[in-house]
mmCIF file of C-alpha atoms in Angstrom:
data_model
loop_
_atom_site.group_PDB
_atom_site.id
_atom_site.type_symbol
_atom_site.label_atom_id
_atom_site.label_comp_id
_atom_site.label_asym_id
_atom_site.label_seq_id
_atom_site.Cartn_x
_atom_site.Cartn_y
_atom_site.Cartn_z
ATOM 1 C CA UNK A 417 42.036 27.162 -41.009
ATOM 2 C CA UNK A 418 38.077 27.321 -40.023
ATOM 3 C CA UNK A 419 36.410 25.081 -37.917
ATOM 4 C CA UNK A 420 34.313 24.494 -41.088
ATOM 5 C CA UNK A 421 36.999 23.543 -43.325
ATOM 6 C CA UNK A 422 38.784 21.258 -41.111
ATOM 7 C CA UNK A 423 35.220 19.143 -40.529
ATOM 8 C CA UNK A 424 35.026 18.949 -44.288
ATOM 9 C CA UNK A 425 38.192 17.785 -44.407
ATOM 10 C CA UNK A 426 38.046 15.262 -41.272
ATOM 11 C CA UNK A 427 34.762 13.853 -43.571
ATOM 12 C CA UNK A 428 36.626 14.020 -46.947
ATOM 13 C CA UNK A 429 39.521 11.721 -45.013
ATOM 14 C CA UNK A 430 37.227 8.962 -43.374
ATOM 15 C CA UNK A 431 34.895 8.829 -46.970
ATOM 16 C CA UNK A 432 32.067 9.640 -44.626
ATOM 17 C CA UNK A 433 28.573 11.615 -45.909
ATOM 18 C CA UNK A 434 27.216 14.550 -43.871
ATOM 19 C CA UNK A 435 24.056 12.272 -42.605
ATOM 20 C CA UNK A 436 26.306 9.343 -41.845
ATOM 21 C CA UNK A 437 28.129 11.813 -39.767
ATOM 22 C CA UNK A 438 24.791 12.814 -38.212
ATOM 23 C CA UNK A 439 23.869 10.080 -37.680
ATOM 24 C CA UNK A 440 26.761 8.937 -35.559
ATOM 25 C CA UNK A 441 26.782 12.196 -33.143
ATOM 26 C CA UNK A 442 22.710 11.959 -33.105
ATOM 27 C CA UNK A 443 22.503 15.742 -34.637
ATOM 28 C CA UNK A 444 20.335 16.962 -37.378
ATOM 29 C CA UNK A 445 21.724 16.739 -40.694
ATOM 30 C CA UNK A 446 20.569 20.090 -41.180
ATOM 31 C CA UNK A 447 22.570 21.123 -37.960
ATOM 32 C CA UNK A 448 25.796 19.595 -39.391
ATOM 33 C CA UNK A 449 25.664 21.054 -42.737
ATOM 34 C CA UNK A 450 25.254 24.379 -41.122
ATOM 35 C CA UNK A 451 28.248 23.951 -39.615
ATOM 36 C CA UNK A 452 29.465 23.210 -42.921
ATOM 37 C CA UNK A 453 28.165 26.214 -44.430
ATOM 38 C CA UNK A 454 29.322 28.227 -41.668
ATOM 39 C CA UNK A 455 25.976 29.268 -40.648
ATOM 40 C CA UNK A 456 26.152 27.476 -37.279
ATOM 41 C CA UNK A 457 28.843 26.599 -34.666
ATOM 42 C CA UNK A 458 28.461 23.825 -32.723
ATOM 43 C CA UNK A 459 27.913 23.615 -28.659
ATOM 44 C CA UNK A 460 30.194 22.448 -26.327
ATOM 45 C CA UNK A 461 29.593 18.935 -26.329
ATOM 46 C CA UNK A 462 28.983 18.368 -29.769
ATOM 47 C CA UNK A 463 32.712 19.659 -30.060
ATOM 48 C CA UNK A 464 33.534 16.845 -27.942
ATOM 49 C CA UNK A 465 31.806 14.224 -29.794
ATOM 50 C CA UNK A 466 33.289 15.650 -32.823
ATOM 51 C CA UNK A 467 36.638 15.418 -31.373
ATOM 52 C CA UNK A 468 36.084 11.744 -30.138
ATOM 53 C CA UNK A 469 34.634 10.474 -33.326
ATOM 54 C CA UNK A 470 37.714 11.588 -35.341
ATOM 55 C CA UNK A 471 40.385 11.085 -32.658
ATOM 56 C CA UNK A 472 41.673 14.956 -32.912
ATOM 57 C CA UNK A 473 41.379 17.777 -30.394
ATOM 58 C CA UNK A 474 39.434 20.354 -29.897
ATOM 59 C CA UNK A 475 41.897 23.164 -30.818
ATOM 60 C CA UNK A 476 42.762 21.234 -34.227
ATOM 61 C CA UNK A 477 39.164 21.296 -35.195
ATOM 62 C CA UNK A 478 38.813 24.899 -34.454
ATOM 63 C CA UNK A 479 42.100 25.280 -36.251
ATOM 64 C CA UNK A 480 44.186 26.859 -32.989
ATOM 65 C CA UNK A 481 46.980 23.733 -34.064
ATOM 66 C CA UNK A 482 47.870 21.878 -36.622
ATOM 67 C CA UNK A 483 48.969 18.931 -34.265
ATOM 68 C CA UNK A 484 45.950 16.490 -34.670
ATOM 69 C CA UNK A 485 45.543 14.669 -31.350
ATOM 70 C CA UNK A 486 45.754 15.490 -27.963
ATOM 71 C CA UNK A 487 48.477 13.914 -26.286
ATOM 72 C CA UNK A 488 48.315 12.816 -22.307
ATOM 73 C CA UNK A 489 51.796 13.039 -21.923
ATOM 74 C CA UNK A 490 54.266 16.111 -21.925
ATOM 75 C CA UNK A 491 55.445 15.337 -25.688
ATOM 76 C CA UNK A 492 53.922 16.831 -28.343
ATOM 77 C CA UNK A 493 54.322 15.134 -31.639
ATOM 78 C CA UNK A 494 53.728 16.871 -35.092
ATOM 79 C CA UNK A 495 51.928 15.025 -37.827
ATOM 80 C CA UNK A 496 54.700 13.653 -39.317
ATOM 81 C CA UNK A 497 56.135 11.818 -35.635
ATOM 82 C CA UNK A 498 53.096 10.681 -35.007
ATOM 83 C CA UNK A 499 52.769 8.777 -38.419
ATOM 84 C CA UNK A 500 55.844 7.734 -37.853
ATOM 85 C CA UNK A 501 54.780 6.408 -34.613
ATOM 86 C CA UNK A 502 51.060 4.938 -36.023
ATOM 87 C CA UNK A 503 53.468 2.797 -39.000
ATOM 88 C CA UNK A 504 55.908 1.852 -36.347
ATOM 89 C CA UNK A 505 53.317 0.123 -34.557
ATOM 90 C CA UNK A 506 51.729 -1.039 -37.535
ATOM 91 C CA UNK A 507 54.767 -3.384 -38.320
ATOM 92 C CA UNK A 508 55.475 -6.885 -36.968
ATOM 93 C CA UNK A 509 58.756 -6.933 -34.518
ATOM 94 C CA UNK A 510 61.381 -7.292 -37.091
ATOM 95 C CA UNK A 511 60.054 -4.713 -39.446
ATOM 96 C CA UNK A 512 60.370 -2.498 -36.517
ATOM 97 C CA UNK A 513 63.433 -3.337 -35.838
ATOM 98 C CA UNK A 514 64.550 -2.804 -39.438
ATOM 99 C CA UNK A 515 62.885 0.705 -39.208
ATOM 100 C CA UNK A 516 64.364 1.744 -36.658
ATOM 101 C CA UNK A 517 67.942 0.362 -37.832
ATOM 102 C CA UNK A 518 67.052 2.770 -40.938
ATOM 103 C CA UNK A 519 66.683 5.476 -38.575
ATOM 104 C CA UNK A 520 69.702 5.186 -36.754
ATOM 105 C CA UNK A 521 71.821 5.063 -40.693
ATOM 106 C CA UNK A 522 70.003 8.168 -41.161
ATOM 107 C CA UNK A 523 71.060 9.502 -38.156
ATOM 108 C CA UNK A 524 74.793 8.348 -38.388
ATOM 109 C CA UNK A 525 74.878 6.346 -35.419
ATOM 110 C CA UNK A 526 76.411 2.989 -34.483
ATOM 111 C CA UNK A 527 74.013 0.554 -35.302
ATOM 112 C CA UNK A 528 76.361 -2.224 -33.140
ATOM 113 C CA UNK A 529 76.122 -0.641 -30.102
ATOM 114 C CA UNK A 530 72.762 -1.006 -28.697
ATOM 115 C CA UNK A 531 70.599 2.069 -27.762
ATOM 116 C CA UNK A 532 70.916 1.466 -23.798
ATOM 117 C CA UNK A 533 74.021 1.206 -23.849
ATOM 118 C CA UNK A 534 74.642 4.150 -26.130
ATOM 119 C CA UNK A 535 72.985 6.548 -23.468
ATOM 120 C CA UNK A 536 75.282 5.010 -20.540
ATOM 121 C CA UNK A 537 78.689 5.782 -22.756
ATOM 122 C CA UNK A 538 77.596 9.333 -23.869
ATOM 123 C CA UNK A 539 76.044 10.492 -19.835
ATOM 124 C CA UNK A 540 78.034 7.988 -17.484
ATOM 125 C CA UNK A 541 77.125 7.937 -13.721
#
């Protein structure tokens, strides 16, 4: 997917007009919508504002991944685990604990023995 597309669709998401957009990053509107129009590719740092502002990285806006944010730890989550994740903490403590029961029927596991403890019986020592 082109850099261009994936902006559009970033915009389309958050209901947000090309000038509001400019606005926000301090470019010209007409700078934006050449990026739009694919007449114009944006610097450096305007790729990093554009990746702050919608909380995705720099390779998903130039369409090297699909996976939408970068992640500071050494798991990388898809789309759909990291909704899973944003809903999970969404939810007040017994919804999550509901969810997660949900998970574990889904998964066939023994919803009375807790998690912890599950890890201990399955790798002892």
């Amino acid at each position: 997917m082109k850099f261009s597309t994936r902006l559009e669709n970033l915009l389309e998401e958050r209901n947000l007009k090309q000038r509001q957009l400019a606005t926000e990053l301090h470019i010209a509107p007409s700078t934006l919508n050449g990026y739009l129009r694919r007449d114009r590719e944006p610097d450096f740092d305007t790729l990093i504002r554009l990746a702050d502002f919608f909380e995705v990285s720099i390779d998903y806006l130039l369409g090297v991944t699909d996976v939408r944010r970068p992640f500071h730890s050494q798991k990388c989550y898809d789309d759909k685990e990291e909704d899973l994740l944003e809903t999970y903490r969404c939810l007040g403590p017994q919804e999550q604990n509901y969810l997660i029961k949900q998970a574990h029927i889904y998964h066939q596991q023994d919803l009375d023995v807790p998690h912890s403890l599950e890890k201990s019986v399955k790798n002892p020592g």
